[in-house]
Short mmCIF file of C-alpha atoms and ligand atoms in Angstrom, two decimals:
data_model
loop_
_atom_site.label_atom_id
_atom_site.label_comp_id
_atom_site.label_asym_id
_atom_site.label_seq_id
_atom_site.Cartn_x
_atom_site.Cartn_y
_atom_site.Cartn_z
CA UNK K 1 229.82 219.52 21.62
CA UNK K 2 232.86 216.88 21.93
CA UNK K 3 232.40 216.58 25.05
CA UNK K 4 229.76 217.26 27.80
CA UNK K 5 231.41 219.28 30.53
CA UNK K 6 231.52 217.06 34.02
CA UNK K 7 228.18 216.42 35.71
CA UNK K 8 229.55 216.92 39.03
CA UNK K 9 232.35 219.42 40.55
CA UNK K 10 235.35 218.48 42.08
CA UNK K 11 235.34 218.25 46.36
CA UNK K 12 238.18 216.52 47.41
CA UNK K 13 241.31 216.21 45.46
CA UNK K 14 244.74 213.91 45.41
CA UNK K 15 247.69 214.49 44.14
CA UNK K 16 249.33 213.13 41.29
CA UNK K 17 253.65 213.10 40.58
CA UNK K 18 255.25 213.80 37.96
CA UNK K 19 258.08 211.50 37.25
CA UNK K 20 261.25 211.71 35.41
CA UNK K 21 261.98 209.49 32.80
CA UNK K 22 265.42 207.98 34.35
CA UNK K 23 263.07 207.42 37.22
CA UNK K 24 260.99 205.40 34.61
CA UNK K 25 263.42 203.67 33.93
CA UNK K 26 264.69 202.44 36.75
CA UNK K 27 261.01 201.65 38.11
CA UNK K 28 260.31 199.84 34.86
CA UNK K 29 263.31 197.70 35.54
CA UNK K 30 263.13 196.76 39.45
CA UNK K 31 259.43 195.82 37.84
CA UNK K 32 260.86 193.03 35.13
CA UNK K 33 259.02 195.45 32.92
CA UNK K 34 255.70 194.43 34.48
CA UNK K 35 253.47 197.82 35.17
CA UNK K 36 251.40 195.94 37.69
CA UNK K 37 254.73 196.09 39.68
CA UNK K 38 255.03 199.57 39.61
CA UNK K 39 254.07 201.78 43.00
CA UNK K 40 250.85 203.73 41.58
CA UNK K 41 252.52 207.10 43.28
CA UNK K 42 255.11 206.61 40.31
CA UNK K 43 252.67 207.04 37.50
CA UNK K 44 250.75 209.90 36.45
CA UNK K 45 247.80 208.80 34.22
CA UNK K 46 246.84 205.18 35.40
CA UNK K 47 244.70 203.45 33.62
CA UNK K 48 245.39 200.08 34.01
CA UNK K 49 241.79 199.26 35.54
CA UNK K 50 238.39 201.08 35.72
CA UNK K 51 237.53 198.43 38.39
CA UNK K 52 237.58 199.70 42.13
CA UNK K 53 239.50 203.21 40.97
CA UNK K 54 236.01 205.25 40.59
CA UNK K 55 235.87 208.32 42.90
CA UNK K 56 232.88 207.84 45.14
CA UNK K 57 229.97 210.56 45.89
CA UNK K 58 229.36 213.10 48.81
CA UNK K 59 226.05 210.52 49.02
CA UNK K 60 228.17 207.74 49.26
CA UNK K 61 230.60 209.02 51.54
CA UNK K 62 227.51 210.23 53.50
CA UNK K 63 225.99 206.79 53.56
CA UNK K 64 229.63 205.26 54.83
CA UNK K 65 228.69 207.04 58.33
CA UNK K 66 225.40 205.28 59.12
CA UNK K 67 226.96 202.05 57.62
CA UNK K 68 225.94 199.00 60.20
CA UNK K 69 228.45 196.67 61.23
CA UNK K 70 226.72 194.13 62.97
CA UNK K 71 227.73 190.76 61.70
CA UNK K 72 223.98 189.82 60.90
CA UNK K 73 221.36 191.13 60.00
CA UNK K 74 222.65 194.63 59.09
CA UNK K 75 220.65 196.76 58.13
CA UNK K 76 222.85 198.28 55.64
CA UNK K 77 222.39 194.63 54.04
CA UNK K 78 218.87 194.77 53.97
CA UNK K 79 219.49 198.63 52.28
CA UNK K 80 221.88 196.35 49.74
CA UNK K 81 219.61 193.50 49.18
CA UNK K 82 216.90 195.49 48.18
CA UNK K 83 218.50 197.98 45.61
CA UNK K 84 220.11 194.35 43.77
CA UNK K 85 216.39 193.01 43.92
CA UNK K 86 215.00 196.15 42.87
CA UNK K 87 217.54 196.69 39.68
CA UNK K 88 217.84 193.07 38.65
CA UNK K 89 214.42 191.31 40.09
CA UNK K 90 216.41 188.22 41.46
CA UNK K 91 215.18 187.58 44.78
CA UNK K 92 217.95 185.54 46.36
CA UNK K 93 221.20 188.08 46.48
CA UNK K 94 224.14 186.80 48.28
CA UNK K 95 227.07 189.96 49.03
CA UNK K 96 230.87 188.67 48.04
CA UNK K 97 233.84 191.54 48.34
CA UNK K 98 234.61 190.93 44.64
CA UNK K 99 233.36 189.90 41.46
CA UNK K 100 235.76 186.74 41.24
CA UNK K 101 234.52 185.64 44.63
CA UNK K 102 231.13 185.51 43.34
CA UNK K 103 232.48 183.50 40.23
CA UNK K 104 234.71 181.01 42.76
CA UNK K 105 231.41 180.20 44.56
CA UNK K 106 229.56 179.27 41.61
CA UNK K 107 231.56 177.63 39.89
CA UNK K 108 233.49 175.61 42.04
CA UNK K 109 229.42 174.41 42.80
CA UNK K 110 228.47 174.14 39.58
CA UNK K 111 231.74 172.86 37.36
CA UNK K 112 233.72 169.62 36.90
CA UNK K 113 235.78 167.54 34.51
CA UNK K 114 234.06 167.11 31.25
CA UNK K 115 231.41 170.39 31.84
CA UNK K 116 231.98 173.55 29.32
CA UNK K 117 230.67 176.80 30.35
CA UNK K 118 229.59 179.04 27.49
CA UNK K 119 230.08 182.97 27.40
CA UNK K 120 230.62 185.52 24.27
CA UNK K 121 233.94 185.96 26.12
CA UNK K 122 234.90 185.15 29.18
CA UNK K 123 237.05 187.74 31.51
CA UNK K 124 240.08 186.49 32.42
CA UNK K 125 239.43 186.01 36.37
CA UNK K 126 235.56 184.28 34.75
CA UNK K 127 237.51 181.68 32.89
CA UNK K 128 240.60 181.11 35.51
CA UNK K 129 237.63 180.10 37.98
CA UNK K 130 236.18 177.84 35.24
CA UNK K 131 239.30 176.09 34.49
CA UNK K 132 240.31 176.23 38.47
CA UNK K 133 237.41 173.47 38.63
CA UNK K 134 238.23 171.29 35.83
CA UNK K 135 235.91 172.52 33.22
CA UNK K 136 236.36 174.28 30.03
CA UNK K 137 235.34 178.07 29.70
CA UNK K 138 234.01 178.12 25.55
CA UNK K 139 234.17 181.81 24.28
CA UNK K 140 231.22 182.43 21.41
CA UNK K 141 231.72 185.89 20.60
CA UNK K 142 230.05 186.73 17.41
CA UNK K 143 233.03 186.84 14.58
CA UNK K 144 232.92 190.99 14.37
CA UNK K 145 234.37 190.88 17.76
CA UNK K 146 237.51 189.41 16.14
CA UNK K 147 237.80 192.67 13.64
CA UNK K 148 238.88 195.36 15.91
CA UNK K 149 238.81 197.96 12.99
CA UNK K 150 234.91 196.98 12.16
CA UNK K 151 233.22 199.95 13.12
CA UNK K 152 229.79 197.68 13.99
CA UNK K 153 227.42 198.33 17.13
CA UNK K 154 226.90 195.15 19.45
CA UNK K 155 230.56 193.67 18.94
CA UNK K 156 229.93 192.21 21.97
CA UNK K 157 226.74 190.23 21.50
CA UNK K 158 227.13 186.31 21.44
CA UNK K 159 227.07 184.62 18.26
CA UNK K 160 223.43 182.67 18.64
CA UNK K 161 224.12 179.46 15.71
CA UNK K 162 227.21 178.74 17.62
CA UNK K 163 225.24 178.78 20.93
CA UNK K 164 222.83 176.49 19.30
CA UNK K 165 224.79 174.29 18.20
CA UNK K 166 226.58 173.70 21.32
CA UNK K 167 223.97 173.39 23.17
CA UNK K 168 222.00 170.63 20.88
CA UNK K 169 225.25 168.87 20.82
CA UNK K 170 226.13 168.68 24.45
CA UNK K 171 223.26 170.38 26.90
CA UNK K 172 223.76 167.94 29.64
CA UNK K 173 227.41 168.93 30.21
CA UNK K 174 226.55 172.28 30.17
CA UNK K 175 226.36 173.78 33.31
CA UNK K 176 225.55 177.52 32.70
CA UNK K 177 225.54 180.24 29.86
CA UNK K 178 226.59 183.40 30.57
CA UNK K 179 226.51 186.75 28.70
CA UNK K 180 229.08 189.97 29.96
CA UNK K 181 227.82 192.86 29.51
CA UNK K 182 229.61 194.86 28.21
CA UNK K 183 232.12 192.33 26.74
CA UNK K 184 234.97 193.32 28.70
CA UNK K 185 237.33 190.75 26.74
CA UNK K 186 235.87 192.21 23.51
CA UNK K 187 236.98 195.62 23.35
CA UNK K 188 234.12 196.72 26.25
CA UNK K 189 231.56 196.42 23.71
CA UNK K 190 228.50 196.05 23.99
CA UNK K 191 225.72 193.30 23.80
CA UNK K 192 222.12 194.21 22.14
CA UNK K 193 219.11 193.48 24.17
CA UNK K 194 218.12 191.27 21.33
CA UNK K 195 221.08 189.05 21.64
CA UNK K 196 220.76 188.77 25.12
CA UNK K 197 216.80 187.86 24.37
CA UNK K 198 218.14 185.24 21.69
CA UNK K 199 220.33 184.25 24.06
CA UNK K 200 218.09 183.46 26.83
CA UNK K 201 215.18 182.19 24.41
CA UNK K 202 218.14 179.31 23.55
CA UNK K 203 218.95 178.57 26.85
CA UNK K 204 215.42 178.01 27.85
CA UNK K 205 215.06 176.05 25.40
CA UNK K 206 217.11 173.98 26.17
CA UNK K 207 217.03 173.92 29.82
CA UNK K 208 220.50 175.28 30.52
CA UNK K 209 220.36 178.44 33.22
CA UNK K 210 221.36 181.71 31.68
CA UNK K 211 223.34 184.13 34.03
CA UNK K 212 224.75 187.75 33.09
CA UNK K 213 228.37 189.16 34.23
CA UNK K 214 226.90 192.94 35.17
CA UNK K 215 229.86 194.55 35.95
CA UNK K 216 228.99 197.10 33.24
CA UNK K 217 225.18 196.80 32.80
CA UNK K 218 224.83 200.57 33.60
CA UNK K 219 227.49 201.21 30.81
CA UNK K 220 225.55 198.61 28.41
CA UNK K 221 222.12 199.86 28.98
CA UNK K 222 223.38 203.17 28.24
CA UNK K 223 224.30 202.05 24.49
CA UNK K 224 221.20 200.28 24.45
CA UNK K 225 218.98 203.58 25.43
CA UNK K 226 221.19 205.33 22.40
CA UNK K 227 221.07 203.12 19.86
CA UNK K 228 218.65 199.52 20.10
CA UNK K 229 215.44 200.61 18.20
CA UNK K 230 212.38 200.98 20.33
CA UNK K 231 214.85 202.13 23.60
CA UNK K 232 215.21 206.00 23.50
CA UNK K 233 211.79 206.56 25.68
CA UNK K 234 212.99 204.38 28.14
CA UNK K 235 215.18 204.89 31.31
CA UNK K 236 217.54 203.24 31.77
CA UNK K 237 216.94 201.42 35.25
CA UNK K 238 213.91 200.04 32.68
CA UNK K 239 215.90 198.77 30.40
CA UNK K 240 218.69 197.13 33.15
CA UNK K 241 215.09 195.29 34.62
CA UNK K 242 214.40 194.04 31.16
CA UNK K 243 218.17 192.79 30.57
CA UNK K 244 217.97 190.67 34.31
CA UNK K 245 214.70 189.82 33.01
CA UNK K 246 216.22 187.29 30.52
CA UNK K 247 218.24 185.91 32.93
CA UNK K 248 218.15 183.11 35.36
CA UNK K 249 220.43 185.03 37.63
CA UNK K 250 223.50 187.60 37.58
CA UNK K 251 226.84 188.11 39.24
CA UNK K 252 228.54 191.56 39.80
CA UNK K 253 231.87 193.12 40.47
CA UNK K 254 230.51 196.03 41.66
CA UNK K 255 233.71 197.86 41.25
CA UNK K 256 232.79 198.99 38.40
CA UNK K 257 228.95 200.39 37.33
CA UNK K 258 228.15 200.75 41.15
CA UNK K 259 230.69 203.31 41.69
CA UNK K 260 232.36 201.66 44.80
CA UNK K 261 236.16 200.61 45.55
CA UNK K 262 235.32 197.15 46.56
CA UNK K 263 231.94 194.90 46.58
CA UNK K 264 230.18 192.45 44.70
CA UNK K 265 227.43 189.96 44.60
CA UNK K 266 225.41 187.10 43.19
CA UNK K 267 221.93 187.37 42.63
CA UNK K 268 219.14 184.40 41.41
CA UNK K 269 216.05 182.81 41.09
CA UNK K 270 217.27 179.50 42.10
CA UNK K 271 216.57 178.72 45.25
CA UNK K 272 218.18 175.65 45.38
CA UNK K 273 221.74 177.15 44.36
CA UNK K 274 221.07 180.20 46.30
CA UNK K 275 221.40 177.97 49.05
CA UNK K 276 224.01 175.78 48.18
CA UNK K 277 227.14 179.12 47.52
CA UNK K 278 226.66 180.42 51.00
CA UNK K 279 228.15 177.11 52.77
CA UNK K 280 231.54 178.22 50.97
CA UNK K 281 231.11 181.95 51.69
CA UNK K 282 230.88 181.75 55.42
CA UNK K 283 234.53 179.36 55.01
CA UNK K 284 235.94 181.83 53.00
CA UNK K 285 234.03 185.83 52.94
CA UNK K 286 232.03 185.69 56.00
CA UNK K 287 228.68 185.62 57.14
CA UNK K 288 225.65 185.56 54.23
CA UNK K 289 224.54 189.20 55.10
CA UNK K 290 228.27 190.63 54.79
CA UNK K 291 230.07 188.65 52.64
CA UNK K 292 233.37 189.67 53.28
CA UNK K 293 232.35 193.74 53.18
CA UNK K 294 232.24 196.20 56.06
CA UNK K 295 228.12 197.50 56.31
CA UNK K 296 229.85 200.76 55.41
CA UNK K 297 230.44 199.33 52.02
CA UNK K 298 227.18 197.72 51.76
CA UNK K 299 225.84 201.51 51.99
CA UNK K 300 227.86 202.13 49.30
CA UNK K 301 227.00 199.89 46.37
CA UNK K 302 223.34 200.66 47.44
CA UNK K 303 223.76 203.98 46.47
CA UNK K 304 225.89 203.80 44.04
CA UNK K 305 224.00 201.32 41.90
CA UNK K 306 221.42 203.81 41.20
CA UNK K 307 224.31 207.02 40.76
CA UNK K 308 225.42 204.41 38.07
CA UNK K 309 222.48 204.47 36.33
CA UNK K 310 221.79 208.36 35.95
CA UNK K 311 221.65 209.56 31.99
CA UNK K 312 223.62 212.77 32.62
CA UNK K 313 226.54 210.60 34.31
CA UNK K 314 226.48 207.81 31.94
CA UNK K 315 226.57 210.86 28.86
CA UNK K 316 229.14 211.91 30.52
CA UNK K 317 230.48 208.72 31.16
CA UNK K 318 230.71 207.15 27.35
CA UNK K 319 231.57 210.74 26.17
CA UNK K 320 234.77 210.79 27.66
CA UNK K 321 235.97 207.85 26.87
CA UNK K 322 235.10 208.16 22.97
CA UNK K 323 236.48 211.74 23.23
CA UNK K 324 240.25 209.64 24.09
CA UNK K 325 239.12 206.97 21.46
CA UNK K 326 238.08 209.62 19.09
CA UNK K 327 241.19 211.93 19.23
CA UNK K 328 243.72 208.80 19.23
CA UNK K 329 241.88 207.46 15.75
CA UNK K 330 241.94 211.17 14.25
CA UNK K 331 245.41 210.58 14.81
CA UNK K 332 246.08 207.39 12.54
CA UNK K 333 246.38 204.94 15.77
CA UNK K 334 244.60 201.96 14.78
CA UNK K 335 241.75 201.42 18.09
CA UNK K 336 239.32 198.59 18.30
CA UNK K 337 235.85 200.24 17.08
CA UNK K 338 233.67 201.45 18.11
CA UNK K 339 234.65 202.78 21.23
CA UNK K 340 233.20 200.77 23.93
CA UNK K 341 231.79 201.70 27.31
CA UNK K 342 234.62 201.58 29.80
CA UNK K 343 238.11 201.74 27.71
CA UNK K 344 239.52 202.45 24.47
CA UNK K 345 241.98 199.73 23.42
CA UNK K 346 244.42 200.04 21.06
CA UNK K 347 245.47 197.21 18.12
CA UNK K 348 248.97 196.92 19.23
CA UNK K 349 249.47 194.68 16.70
CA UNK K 350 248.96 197.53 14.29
CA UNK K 351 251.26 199.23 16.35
CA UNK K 352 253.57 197.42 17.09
CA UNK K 353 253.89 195.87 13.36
CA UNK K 354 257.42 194.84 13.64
CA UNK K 355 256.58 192.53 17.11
CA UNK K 356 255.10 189.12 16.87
CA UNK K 357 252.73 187.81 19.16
CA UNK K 358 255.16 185.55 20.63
CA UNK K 359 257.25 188.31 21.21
CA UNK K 360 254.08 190.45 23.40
CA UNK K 361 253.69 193.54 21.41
CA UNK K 362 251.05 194.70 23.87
CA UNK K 363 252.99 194.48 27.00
CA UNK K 364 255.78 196.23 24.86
CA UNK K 365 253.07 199.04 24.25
CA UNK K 366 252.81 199.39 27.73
CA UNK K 367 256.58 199.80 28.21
CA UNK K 368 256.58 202.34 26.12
CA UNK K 369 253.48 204.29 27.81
CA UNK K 370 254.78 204.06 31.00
CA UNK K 371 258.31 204.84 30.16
CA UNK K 372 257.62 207.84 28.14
CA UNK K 373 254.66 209.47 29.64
CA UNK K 374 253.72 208.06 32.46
CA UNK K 375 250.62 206.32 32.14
CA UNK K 376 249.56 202.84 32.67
CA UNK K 377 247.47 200.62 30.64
CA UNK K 378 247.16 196.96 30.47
CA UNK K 379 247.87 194.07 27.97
CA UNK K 380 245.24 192.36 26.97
CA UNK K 381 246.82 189.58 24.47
CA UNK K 382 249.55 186.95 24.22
CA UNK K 383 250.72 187.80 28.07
CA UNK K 384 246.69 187.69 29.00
CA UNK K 385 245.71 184.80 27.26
CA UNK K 386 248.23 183.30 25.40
CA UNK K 387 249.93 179.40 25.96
CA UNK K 388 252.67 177.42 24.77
CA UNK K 389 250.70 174.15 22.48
CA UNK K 390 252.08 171.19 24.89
CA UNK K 391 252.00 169.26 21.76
CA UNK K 392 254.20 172.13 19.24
CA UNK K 393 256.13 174.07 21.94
CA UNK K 394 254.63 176.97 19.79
CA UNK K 395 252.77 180.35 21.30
CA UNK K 396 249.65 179.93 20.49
CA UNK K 397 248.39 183.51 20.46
CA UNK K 398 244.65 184.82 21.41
CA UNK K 399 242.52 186.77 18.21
CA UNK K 400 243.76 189.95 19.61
CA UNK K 401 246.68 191.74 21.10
CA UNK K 402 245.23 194.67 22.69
CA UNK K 403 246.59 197.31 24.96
CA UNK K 404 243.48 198.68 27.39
CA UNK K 405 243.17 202.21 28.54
CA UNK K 406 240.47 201.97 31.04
CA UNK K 407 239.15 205.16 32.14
CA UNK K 408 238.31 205.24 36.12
CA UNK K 409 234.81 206.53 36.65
CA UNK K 410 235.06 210.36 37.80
CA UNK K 411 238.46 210.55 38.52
CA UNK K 412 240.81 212.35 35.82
CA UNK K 413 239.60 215.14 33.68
CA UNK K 414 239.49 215.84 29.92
CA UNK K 415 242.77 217.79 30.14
CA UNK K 416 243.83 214.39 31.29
CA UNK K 417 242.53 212.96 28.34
CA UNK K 418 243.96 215.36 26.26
CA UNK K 419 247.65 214.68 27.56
CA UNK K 420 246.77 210.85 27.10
CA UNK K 421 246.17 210.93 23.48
CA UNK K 422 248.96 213.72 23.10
CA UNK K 423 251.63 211.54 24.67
CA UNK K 424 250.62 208.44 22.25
CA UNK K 425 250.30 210.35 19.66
CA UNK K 426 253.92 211.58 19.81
CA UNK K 427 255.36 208.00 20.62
CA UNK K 428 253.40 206.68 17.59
CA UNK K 429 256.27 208.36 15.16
CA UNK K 430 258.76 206.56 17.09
CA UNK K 431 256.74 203.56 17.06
CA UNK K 432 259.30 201.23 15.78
CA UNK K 433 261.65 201.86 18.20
CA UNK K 434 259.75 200.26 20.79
CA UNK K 435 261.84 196.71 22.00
CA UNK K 436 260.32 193.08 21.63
CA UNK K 437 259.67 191.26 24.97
CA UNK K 438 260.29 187.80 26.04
CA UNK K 439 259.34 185.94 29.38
CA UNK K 440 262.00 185.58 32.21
CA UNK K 441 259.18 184.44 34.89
CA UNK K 442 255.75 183.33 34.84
CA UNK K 443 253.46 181.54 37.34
CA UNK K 444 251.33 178.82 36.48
CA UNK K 445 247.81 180.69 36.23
CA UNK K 446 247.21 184.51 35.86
CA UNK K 447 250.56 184.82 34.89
CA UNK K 448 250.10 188.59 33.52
CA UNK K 449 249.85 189.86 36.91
CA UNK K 450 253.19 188.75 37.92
CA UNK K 451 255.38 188.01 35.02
CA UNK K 452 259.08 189.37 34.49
CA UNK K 453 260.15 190.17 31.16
CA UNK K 454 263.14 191.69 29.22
CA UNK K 455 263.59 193.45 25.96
CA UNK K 456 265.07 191.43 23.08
CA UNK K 457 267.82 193.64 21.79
N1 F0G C 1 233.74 190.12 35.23
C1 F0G C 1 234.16 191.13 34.45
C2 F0G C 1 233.47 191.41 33.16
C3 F0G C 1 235.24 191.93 34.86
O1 F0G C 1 235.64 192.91 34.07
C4 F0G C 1 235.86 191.64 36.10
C5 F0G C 1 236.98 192.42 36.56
C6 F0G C 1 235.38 190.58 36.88
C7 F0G C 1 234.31 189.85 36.41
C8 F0G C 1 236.00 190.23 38.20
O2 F0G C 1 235.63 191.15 39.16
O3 F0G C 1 237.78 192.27 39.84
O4 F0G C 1 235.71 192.48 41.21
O5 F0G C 1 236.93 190.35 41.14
N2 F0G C 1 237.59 193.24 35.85
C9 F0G C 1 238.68 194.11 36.23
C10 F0G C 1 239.23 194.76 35.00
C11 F0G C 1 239.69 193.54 37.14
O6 F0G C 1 240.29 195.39 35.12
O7 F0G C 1 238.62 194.68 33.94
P1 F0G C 1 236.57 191.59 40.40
#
C-alpha cells in the first residue's frame, strides 16, 4: 500500500478558499512577495510550518475542559510535569509557551562573547538566540547532510571527529552541545541513536552538558524503530527514554510532536540551572508552573505527548509525507533524500537552475507556488540564512537553497497531497519562467519573516 488510510476520522471541519490567480497576484504584491505576509484565508494548501498547525484530538479537546487555571500549583501542571518526566526522565521541567522561549532562557544564562555552542544544525530561531547573546552557534552536520540528492539514512546525525575536535581544542568556551532531532535545518532528517550515543559519550568526556532540541523526537524515534538495527521490538516511548537518556537535558517546541497549537518546555538534570532560567521566566512568561500557557494548554501537551508517540499515527504520519516526497521525485523534481519526518523539501537550486543564490531561488519557488496554485511553503536558503561578507560586499550563500513543504500533523488529506504534487508538477515545465528576486527591505535579524522583495525583470 502507498499509503496507510488515516488512523483517525474526520469530526470537525474548516473551510478552505479557493482563490483566483489575479487575486494571487495582487496578494503576492501588497506582500513584497513575502508569503509570510499573506492572510492564511487566501491560500489553499499551506504548508509553510508543521509547527502549531496540527489538528488536536477529541482527548485533547476533552482535556481543555478540566484544564486548571490557577496561577500555581495547577494541577494540570503537575498532569504536564509528569508526562515530560515520564517520556524524557529529566526531573526538573520548567513550561515556556514556545520552543524559542525555552532557547532565550538558556542561553541568554548560559552564552557570552567568546563561547560557541555546537549543534549538527542549528534552527534558525536556536542560533538567532545564540548569536542574540554574543556567542557563536557552530553547525557540525555530518557532510551527507550537504548532498540533498544522497539517498543515505541518518542525514541528520552530527559529524562525531568534528565534535571532537572542537571540543579538545576549546572545551572551556563551550557552553553546551546540542543535537535536533530530527534535523530540522537538514532536510528533517533524522539522527541515529548511535550518533546521539557518540555524541553524548564525547561530551561526557569532556565535561561539556549535552542537551537535545525534541521538537520531533516522536518523528525521530519513529525512523529509529524502522530502521536502527536492534530497534524493531521496541516501542517507541522506549526508545524516546533511551534518546533523553544520553542527554543532560532537553528543550521542546511542543508545537510540533505533542500535537498542540502552542507550548513548550525545558527539561534537566541540573539542578543548579534548573534554578537559575526561572528568575527570567517569571519577568517575561509567568509563573514557573505556567510559563506563559493557560492550564488548558498544559492538558494538552500532556496528552498529546503520548498521541505523538502512537505507531499507527506516526505510520501514518511519515507515510504521508513520503507519499508527497515520493510522487514529486517520480516526477523528475529534484527533493532532498530521503524524505524526512516532517517535510519534503525541494532543491530549488535544481529548480530554479537559471537563479543564483544571490538572486533567492527558493523564495522565487515560493512565488511561484503560491501564485499558481495556492499553496505555501517556506524558503529555507539565501533569504534564511544567507549574509552579505562585511569584508567582500558579496552574498555569502548557506550549503543549501531549499524550499520546505511542511506537512501539518492531521490536518489535510492525501487528495491534498495529490493536488500538491500535481500543481508542482505542472509548474516544473514552466520552470524557467519563474522571475529572480532581489531585496527591497530587510530587518536586522530574522529577516525572512519580514523581508520585501521584487522580481528582477
Ligand atoms: N527547534 C526546532 C528544531 C524547531 O523546528 C523550532 C521551530 C524551534 C526550535 C522553535 O520553536 O517555534 O515553538 O518557538 N520550528 C518551526 C518551523 C517554527 O517552522 O520549523 P517555536
Amino acid at each position: 500500500m502507498r499509503f496507510p488510510a488515516e488512523p483517525f476520522r474526520i469530526k470537525v471541519v474548516e473551510k478552505i478558499r479557493r482563490t483566483t490567480r489575479d487575486e494571487r497576484e495582487q496578494l503576492l504584491e501588497r506582500a513584497g512577495l513575502n508569503v509570510f505576509m499573506i492572510p492564511s484565508d487566501a491560500i489553499y494548501v499551506d504548508l509553510l510550518t508543521d509547527s502549531g498547525t496540527g489538528a488536536m484530538s477529541d482527548q485533547q479537546w476533552a482535556g481543555l475542559m478540566i484544564g486548571d487555571e490557577s496561577y500555581a500549583g495547577s494541577k494540570s501542571f503537575f498532569k504536564f510535569e509528569a508526562a515530560v518526566r515520564d517520556v524524557t526522565g529529566f526531573p526538573y521541567v520548567t513550561p515556556t509557551h514556545q520552543g524559542r522561549v525555552a532557547e532565550n532562557l538558556l542561553f541568554s544564562t548560559i552564552c557570552a562573547a567568546g563561547k560557541t555552542i555546537i549543534a549538527n544544525t542549528h534552527f534558525d530561531t536556536t542560533r538567532a538566540n545564540v548569536e542574540m547573546n554574543n556567542a557563536e552557534a557552530l553547525d557540525l552536520p555530518v557532510k551527507e547532510a550537504y548532498d540533498p540528492q544522497l539517498g543515505k539514512l541518518w542525514k541528520g546525525n552530527m559529524d562525531l571527529e568534528k565534535l571532537e575536535a572542537n571540543l579538545k581544542a576549546n572545551r572551556d568556551n563551550i557552553p553546551l552541545v546540542v543535537m535536533t532531532v530530527t534535523n530540522n535545518s537538514a532536510g528533517g532528517q533524522p539522527v541515529s541513536m548511535e550518533n546521539i550515543r557518540g555524541a553524548s559519550r564525547l561530551c561526557k568526556q569532556f565535561g561539556v552538558p549535552f542537551f537535545i532540541d525534541c521538537a520531533r523526537f516522536a518523528e525521530n524515534c519513529w525512523f529509529i524503530h524502522e530502521f536502527e538495527a536492534g530497534y524493531k521490538g521496541k516501542t517507541i516511548i522506549e526508545i524516546a527514554r533511551e534518546l533523553f537518556s544520553h542527554a543532560d537535558g532537553c528543550w521542546m517546541s511542543a508545537k510540533k510532536d505533542a500535537l498542540v497549537n502552542i507550548g513548550g518546555f525545558i527539561a534537566m538534570n541540573d539542578i543548579e540551572l534548573a534554578r537559575r532560567l526561572p528568575q527570567k521566566l517569571i519577568l517575561i512568561e509567568g509563573f514557573p508552573t505556567y510559563g506563559g500557557l493557560a492550564g488548558r494548554d498544559l492538558e494538552a501537551v500532556a496528552i498529546g505527548l503520548y498521541e505523538g508517540m502512537e505507531p499507527e499515527y506516526l505510520q501514518y504520519r511519515t507515510a504521508q509525507v513520503r507519499y508527497l516526497g515520493d510522487m514529486l521525485w517520480d516526477a523528475g523534481i529534484a527533493i532532498v533524500r530521503p524524505v524526512g519526518g516532517h517535510a519534503v523539501f525541494i532543491d530549488a537550486k535544481a529548480f530554479c537552475d537559471h537563479i543564483s543564490p544571490e538572486q533567492f531561488p527558493g523564495v522565487a519557488l515560493t512565488v511561484a507556488l503560491y501564485r499558481e496554485a495556492g499553496i505555501r511553503g517556506v524558503e529555507i536558503g539565501s533569504l534564511m540564512f544567507g549574509h552579505l561578507d562585511p569584508a567582500t560586499g558579496k552574498h555569502v550563500a548557506p550549503h543549501l537553497e531549499l524550499v520546505r513543504l511542511a506537512i501539518p500533523r492531521r490536518v489535510y488529506t492525501t487528495a491534498h497531497m495529490t493536488y500538491v504534487a500535481e500543481s508542482i508538477t505542472e509548474m516544473y515545465k514552466d520552470r524557467h519562467k519563474i522571475k529572480p528576486l532581489r531585496l527591497t527591505y530587510e530587518a536586522p535579524v530574522l529577516r525572512h519573516f519580514t523581508a520585501r522583495l521584487e522580481e528582477i525583470i
